[in-house]
mmCIF file with all atom_site columns, C-alpha atoms in Angstrom:
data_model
loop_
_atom_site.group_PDB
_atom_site.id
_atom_site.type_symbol
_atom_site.label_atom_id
_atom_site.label_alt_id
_atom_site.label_comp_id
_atom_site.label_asym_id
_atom_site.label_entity_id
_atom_site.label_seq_id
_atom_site.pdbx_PDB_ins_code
_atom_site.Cartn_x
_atom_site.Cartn_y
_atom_site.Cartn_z
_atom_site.occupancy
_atom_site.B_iso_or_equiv
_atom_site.pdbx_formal_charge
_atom_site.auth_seq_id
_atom_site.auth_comp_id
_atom_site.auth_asym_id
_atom_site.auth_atom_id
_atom_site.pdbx_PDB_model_num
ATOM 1   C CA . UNK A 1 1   ? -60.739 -24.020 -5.245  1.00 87.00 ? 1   UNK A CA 1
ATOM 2   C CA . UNK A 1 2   ? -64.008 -24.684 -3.294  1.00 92.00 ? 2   UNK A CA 1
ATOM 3   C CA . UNK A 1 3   ? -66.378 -27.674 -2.918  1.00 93.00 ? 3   UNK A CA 1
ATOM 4   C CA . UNK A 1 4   ? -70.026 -27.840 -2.037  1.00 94.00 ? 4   UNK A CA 1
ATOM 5   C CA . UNK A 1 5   ? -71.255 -31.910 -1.901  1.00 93.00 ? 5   UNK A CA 1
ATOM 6   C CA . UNK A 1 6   ? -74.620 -33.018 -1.487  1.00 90.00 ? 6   UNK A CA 1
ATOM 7   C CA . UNK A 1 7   ? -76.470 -36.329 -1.067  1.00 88.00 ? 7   UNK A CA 1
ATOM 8   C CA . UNK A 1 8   ? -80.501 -36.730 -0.768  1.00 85.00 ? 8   UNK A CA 1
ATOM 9   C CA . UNK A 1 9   ? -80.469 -33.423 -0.427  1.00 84.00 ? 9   UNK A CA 1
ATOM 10  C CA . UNK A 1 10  ? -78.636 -32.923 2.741   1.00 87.00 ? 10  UNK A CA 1
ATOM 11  C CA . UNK A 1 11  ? -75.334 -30.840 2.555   1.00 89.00 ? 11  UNK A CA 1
ATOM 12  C CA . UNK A 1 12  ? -71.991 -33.591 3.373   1.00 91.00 ? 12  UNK A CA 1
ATOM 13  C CA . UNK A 1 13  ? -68.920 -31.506 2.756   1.00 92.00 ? 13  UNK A CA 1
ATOM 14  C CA . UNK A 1 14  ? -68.385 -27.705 2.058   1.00 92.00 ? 14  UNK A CA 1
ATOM 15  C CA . UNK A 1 15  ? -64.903 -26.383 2.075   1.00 92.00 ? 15  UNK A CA 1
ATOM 16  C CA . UNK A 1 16  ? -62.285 -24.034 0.123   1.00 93.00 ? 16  UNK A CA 1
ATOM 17  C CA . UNK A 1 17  ? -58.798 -25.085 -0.415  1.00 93.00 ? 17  UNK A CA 1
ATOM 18  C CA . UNK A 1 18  ? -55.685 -22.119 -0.995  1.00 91.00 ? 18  UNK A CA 1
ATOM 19  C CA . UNK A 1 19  ? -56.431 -18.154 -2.045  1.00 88.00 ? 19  UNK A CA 1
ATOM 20  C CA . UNK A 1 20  ? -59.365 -17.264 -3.909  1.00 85.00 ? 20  UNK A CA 1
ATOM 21  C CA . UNK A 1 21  ? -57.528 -13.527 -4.646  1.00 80.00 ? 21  UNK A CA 1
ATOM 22  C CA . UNK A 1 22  ? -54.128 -12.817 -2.784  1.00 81.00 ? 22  UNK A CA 1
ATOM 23  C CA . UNK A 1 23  ? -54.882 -13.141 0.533   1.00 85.00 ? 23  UNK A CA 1
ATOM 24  C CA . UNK A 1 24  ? -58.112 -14.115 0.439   1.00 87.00 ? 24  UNK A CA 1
ATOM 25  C CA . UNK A 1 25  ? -58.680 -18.198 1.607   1.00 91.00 ? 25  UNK A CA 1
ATOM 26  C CA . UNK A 1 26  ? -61.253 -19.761 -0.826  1.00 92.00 ? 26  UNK A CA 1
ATOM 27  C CA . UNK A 1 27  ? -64.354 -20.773 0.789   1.00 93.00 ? 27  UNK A CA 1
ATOM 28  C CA . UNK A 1 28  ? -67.737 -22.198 -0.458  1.00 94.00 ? 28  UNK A CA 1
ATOM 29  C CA . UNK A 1 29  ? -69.028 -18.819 -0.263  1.00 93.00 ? 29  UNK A CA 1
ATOM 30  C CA . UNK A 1 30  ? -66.309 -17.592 -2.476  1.00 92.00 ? 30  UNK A CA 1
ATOM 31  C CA . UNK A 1 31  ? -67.499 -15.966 -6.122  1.00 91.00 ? 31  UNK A CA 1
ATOM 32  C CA . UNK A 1 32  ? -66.552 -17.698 -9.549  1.00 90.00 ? 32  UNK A CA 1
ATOM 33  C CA . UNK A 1 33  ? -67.205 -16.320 -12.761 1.00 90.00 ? 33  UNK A CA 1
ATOM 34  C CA . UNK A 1 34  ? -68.544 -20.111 -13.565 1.00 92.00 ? 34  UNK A CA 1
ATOM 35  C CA . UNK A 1 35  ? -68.920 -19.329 -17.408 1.00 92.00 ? 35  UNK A CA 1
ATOM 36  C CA . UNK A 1 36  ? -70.955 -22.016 -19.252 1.00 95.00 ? 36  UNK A CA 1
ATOM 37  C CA . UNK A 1 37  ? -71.867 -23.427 -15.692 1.00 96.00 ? 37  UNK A CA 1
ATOM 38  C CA . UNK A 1 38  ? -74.782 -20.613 -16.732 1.00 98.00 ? 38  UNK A CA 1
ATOM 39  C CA . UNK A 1 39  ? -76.100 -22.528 -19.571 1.00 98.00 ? 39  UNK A CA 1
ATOM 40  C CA . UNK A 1 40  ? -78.286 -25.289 -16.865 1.00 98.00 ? 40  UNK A CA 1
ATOM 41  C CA . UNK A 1 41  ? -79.799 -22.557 -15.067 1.00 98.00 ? 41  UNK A CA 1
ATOM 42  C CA . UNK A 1 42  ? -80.237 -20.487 -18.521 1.00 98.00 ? 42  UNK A CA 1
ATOM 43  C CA . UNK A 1 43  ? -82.265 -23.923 -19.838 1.00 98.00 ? 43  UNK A CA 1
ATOM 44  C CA . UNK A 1 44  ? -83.879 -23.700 -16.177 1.00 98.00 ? 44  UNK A CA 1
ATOM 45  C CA . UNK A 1 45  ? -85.138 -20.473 -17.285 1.00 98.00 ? 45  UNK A CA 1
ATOM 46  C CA . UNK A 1 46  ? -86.778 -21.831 -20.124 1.00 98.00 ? 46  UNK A CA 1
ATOM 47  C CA . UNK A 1 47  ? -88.404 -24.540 -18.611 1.00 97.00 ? 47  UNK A CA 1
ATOM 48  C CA . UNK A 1 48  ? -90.121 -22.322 -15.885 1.00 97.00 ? 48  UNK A CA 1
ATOM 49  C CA . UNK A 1 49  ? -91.333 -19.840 -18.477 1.00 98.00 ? 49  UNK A CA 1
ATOM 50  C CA . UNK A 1 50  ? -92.864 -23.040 -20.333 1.00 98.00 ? 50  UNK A CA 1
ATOM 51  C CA . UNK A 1 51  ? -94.891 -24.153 -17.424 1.00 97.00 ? 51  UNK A CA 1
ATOM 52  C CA . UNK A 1 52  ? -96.073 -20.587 -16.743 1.00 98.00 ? 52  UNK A CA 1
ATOM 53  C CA . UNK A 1 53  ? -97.616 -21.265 -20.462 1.00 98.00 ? 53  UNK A CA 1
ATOM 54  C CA . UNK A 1 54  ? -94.881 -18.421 -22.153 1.00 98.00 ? 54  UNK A CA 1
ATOM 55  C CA . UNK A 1 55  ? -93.423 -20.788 -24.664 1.00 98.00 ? 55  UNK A CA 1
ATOM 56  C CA . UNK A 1 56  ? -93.578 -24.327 -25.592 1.00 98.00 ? 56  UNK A CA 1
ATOM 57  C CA . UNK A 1 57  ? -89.909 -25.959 -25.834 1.00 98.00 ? 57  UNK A CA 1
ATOM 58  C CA . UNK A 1 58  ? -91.699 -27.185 -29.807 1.00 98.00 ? 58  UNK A CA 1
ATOM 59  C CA . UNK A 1 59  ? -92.094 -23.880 -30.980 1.00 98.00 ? 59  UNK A CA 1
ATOM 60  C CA . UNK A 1 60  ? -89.419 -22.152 -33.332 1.00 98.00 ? 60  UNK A CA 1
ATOM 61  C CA . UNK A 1 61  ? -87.195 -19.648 -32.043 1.00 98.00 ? 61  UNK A CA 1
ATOM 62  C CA . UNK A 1 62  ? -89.208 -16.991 -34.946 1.00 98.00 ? 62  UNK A CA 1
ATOM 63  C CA . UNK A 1 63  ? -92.344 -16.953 -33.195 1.00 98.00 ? 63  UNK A CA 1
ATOM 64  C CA . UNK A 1 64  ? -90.735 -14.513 -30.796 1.00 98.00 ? 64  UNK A CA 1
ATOM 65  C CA . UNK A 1 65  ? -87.752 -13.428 -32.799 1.00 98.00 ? 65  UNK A CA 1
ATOM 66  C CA . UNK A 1 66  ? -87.021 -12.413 -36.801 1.00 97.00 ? 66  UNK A CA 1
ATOM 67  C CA . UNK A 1 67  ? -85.263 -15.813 -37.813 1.00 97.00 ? 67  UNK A CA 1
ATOM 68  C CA . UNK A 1 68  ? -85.541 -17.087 -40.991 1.00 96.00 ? 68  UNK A CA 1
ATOM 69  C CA . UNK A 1 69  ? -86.166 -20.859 -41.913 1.00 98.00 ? 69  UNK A CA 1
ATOM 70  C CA . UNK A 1 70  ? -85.301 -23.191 -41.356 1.00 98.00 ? 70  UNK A CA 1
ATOM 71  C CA . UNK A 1 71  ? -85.446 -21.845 -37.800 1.00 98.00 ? 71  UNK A CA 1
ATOM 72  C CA . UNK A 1 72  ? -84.343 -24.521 -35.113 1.00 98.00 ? 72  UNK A CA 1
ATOM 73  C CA . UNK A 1 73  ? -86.740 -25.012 -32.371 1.00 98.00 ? 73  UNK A CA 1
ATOM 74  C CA . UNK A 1 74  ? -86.080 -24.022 -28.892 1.00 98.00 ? 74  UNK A CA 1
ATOM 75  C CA . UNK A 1 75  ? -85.892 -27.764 -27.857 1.00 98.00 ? 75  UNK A CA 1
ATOM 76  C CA . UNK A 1 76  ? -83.147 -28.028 -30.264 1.00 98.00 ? 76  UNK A CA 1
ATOM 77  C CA . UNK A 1 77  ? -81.068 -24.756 -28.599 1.00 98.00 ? 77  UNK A CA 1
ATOM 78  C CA . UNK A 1 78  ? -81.399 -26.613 -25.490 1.00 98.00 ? 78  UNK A CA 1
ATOM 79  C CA . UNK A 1 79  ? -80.079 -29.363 -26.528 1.00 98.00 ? 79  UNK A CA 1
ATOM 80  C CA . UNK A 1 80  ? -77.357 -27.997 -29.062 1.00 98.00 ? 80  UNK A CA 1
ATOM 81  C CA . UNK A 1 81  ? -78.931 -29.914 -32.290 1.00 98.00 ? 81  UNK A CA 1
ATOM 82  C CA . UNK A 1 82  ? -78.240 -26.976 -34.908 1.00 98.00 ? 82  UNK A CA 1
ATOM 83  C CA . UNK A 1 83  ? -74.527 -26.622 -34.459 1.00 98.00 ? 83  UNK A CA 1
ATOM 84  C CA . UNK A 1 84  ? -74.748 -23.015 -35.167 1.00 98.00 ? 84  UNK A CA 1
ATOM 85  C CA . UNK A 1 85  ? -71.301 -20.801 -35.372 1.00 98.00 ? 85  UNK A CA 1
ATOM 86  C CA . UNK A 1 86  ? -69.895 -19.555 -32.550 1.00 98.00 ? 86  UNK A CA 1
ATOM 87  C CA . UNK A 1 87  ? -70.374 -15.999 -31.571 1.00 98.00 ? 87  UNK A CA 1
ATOM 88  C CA . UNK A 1 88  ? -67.401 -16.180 -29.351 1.00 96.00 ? 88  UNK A CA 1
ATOM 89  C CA . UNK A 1 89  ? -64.931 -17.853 -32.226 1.00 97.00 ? 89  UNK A CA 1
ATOM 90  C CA . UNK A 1 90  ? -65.535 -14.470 -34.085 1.00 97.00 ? 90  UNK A CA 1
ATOM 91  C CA . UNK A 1 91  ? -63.302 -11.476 -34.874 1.00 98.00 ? 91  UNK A CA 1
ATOM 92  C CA . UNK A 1 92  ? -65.433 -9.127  -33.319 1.00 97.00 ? 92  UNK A CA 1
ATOM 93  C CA . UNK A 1 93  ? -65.837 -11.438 -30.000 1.00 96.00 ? 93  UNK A CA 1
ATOM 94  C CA . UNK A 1 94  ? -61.937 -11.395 -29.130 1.00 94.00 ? 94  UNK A CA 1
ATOM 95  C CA . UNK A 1 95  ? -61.417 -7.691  -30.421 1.00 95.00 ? 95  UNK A CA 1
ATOM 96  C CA . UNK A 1 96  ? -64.258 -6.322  -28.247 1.00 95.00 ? 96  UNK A CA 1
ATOM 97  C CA . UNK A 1 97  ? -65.631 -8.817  -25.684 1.00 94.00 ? 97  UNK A CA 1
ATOM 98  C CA . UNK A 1 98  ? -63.716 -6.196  -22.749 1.00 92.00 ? 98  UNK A CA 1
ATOM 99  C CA . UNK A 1 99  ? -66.563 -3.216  -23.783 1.00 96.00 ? 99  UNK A CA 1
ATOM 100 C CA . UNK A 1 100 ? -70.254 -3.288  -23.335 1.00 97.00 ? 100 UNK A CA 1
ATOM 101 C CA . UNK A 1 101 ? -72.175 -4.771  -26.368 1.00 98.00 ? 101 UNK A CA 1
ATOM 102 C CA . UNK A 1 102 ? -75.767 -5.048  -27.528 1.00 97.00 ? 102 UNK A CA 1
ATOM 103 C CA . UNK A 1 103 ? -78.128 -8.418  -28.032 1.00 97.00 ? 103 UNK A CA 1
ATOM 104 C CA . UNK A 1 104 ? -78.725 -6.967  -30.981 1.00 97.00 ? 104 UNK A CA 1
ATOM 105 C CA . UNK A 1 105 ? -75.017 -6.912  -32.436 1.00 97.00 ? 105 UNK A CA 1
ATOM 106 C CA . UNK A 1 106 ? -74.251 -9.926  -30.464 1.00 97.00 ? 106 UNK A CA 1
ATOM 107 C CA . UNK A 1 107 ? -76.900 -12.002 -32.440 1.00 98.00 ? 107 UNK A CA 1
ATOM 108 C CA . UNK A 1 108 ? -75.776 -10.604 -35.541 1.00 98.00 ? 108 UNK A CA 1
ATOM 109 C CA . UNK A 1 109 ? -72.342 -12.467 -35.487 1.00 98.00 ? 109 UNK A CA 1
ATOM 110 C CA . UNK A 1 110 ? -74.180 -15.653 -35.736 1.00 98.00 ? 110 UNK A CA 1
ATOM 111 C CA . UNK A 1 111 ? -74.497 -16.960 -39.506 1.00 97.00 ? 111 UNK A CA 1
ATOM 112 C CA . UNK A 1 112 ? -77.870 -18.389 -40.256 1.00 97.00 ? 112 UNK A CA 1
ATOM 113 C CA . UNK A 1 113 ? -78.605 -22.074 -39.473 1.00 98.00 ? 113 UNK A CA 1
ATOM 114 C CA . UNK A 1 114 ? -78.572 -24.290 -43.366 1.00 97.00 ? 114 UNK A CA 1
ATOM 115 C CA . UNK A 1 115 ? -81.213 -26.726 -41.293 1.00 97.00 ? 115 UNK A CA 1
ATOM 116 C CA . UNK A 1 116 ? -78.499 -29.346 -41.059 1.00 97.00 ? 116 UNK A CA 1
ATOM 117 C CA . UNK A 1 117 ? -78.717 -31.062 -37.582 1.00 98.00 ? 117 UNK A CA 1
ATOM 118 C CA . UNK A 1 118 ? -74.739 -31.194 -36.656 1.00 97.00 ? 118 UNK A CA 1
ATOM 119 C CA . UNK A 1 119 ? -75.391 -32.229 -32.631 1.00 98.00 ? 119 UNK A CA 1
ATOM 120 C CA . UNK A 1 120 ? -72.414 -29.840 -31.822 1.00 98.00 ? 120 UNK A CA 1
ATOM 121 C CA . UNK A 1 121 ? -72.341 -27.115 -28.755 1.00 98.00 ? 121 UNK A CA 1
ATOM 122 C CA . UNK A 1 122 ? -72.488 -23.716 -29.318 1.00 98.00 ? 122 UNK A CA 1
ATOM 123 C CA . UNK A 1 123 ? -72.785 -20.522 -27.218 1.00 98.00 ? 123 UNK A CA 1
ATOM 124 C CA . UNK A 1 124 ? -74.968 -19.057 -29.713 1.00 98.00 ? 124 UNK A CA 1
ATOM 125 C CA . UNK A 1 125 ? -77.739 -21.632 -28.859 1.00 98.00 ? 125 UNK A CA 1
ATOM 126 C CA . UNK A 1 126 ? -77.983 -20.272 -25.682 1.00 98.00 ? 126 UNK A CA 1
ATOM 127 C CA . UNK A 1 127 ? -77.529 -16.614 -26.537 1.00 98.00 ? 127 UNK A CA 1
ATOM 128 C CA . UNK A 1 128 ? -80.780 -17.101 -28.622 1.00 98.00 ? 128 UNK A CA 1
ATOM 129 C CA . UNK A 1 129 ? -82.198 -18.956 -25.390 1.00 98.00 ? 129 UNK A CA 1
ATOM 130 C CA . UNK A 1 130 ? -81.577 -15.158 -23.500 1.00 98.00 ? 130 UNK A CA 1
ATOM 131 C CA . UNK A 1 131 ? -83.277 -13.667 -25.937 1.00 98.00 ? 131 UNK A CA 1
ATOM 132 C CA . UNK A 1 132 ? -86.489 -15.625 -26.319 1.00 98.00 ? 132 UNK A CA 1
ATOM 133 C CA . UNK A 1 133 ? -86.961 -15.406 -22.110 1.00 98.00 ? 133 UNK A CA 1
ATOM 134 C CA . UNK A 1 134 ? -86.153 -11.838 -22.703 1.00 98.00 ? 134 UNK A CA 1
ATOM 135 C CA . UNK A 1 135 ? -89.515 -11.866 -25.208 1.00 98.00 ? 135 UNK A CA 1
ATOM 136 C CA . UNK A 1 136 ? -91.515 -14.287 -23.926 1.00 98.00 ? 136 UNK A CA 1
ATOM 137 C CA . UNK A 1 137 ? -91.141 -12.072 -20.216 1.00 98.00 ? 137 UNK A CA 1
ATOM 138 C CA . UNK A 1 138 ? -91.086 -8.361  -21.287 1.00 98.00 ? 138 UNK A CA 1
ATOM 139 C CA . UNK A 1 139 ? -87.858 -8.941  -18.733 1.00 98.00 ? 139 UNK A CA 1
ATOM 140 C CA . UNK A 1 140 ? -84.530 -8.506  -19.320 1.00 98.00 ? 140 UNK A CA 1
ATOM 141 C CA . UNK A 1 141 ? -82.387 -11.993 -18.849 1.00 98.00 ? 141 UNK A CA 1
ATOM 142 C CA . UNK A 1 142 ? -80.962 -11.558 -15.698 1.00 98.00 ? 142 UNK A CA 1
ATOM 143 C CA . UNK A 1 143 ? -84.437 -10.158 -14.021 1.00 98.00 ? 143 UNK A CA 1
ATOM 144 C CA . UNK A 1 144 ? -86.187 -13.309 -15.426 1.00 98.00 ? 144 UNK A CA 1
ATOM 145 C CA . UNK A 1 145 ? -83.289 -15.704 -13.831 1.00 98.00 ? 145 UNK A CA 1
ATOM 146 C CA . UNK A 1 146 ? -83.539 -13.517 -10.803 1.00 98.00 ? 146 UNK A CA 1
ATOM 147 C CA . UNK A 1 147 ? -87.505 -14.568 -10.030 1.00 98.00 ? 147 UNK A CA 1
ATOM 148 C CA . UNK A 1 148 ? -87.370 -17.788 -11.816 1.00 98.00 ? 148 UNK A CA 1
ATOM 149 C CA . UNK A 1 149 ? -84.439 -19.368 -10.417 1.00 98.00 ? 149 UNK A CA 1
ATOM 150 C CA . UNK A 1 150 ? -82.038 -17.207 -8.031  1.00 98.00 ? 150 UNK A CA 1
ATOM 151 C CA . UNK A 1 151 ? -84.511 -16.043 -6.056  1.00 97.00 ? 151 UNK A CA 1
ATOM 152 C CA . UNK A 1 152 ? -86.477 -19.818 -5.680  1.00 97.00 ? 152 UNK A CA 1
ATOM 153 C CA . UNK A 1 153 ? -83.289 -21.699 -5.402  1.00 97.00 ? 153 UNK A CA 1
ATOM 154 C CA . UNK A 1 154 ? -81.792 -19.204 -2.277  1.00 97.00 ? 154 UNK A CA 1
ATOM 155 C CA . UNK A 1 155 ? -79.057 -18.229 -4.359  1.00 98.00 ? 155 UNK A CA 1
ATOM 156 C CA . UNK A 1 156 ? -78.629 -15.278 -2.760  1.00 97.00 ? 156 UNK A CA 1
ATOM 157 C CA . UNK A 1 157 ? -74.854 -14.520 -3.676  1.00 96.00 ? 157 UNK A CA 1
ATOM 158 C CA . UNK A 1 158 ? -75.364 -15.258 -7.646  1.00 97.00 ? 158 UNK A CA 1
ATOM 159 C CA . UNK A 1 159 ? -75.583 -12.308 -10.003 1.00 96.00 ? 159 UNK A CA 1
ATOM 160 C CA . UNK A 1 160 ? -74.494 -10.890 -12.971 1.00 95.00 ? 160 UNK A CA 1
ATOM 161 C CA . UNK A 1 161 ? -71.525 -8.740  -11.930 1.00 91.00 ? 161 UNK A CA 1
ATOM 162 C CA . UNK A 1 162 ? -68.065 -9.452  -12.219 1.00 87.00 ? 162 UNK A CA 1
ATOM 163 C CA . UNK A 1 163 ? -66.564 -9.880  -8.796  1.00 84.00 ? 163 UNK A CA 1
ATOM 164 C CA . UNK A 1 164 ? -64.370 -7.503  -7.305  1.00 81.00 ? 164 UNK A CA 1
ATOM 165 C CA . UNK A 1 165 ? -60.465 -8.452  -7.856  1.00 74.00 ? 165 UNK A CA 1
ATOM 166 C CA . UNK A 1 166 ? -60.576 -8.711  -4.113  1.00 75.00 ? 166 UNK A CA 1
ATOM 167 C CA . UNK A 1 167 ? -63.065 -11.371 -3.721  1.00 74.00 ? 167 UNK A CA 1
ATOM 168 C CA . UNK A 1 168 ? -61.858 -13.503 -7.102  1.00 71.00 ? 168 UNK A CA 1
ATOM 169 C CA . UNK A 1 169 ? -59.510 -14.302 -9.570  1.00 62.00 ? 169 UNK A CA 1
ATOM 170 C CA . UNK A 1 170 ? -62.289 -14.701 -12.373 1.00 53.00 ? 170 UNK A CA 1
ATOM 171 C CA . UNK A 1 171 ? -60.988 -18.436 -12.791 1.00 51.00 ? 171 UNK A CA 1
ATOM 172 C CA . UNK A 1 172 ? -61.971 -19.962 -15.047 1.00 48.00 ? 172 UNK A CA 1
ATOM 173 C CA . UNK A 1 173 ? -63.809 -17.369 -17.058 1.00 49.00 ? 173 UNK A CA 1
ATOM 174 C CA . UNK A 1 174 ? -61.691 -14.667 -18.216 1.00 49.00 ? 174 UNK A CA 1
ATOM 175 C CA . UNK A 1 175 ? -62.617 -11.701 -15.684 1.00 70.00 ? 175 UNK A CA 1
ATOM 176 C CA . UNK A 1 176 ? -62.350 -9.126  -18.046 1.00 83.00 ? 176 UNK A CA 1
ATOM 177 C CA . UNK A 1 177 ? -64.702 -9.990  -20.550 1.00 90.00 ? 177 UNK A CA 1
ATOM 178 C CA . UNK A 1 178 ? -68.345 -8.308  -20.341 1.00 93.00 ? 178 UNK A CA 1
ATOM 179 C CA . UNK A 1 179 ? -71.277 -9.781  -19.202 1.00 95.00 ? 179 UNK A CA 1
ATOM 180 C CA . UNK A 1 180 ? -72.748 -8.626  -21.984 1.00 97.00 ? 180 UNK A CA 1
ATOM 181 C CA . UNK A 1 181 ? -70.885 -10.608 -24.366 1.00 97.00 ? 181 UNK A CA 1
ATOM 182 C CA . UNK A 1 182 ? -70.966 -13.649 -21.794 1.00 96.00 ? 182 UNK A CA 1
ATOM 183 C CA . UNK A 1 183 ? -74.568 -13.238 -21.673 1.00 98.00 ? 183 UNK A CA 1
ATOM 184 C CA . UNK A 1 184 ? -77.516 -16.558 -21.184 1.00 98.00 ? 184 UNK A CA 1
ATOM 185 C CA . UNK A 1 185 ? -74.880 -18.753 -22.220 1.00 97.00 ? 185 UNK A CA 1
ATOM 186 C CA . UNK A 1 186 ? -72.104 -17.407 -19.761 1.00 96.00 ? 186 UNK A CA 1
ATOM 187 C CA . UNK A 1 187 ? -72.629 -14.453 -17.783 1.00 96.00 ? 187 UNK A CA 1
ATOM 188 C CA . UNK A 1 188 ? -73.397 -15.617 -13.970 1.00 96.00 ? 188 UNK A CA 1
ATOM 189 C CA . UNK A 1 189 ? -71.365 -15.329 -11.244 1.00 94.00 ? 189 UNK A CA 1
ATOM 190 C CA . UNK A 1 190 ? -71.693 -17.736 -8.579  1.00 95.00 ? 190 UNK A CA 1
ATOM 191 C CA . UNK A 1 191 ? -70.813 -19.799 -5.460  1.00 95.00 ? 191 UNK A CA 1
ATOM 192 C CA . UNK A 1 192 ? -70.357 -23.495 -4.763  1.00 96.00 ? 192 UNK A CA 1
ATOM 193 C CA . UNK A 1 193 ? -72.729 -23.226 -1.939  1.00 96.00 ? 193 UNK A CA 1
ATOM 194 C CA . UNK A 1 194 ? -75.203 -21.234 -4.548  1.00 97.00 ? 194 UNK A CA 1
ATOM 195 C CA . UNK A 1 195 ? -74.610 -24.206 -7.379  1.00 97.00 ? 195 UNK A CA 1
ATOM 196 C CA . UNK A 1 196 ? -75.158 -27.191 -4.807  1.00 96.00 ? 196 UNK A CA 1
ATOM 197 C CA . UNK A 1 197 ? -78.427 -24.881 -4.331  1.00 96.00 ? 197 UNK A CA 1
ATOM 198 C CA . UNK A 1 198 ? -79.674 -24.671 -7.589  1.00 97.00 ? 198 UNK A CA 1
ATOM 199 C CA . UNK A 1 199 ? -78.849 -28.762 -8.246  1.00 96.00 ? 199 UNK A CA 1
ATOM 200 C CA . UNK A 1 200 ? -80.985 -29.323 -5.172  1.00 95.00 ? 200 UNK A CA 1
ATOM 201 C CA . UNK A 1 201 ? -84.182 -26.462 -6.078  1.00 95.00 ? 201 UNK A CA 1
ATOM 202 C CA . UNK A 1 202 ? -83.707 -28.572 -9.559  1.00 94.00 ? 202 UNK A CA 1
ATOM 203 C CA . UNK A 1 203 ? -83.955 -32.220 -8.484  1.00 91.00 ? 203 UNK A CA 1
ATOM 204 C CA . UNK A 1 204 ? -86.801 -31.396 -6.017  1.00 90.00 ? 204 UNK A CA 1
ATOM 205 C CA . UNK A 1 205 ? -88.738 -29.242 -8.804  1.00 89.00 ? 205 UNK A CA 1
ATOM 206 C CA . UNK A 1 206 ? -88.831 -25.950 -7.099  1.00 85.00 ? 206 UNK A CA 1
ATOM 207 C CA . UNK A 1 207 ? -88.551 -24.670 -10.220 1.00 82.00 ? 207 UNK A CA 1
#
């Protein structure tokens, strides 16, 4: 495991404890697939694009994508206040999530929201998140967190890719499962040192 601890923005204790990969000593630099650890910096994402005067967090998820009503605002994604299904509880998730997909068939696993306000987390919130910063940018996701957030924050070692078997176990997020699938509401790979960096870029509004 590895630690990176902060306080008033100064950096108190950074430090990896046993094997990242065999032979391999964990360190705060070492890379963690840190699945729904993705979701702050995806909401991050949003918030940036709304002061650059993309999107309003008010505005339904249709006005950039087809969505029938009653379509759930993008406040409400953000906050999990549909309770949509979960993409990743499905059939085609388990049976496929090792091979590439598309947005497109990823968002078509998700059954339409009844308008009901069920207050209950979801990865398909957040998938729908990805694909309104996708819109509202002309960008694909991981370009827009790249300028928005990775790239303000000095998270130099965060990314997309799944580490190499040599640099990490994939703990806790399954390593072979595609980023694709994993997408705005699981996809990053990251450090501790990175993570302490986005919590400070956050807290000091960098972004």
């Amino acid at each position: 495991c590895s630690i990176s601890i902060s306080q008033h923005g100064q950096v108190l204790l950074e430090r990896g404890r046993g094997q990242i990969a065999p032979g391999r000593p964990a360190s705060v630099d070492s890379l963690y697939r840190i699945a729904s650890l993705t979701k702050p910096i995806t909401a991050s994402a949003i918030l940036a694009s709304e002061q650059a005067g993309r999107l309003l967090r008010g505005d339904k998820v249709n006005r950039f994508l087809a969505y029938a009503e009653p379509a759930p605002t993008i406040d409400e994604l953000i906050k999990h206040i549909p309770g949509l299904s979960n993409y990743t509880s499905t059939p085609a998730y388990f049976s496929g999530n090792t091979a590439p997909t598309t947005l497109e068939s990823l968002l078509s696993l998700i059954q339409p929201w009844d308008g009901i306000r069920r207050n209950q987390y979801s990865n398909s919130h957040y998938a729908y998140l990805g694909a309104v910063l996708q819109q509202v940018n002309g960008l694909r996701y991981e370009d827009v967190v790249h300028r928005d957030i990775f790239g303000p924050a000095g998270m130099l070692r965060s990314s997309f890719a799944i580490p190499p078997a040599l640099q990490s176990i994939g703990f806790p997020f399954p390593s072979n499962t595609h980023p694709s699938w994993a997408f705005s509401a699981g996809a990053v790979t990251s450090t501790p040192a990175d993570l302490n960096r986005f919590n400070q870029a956050l807290l000091s509004n960098r972004f």
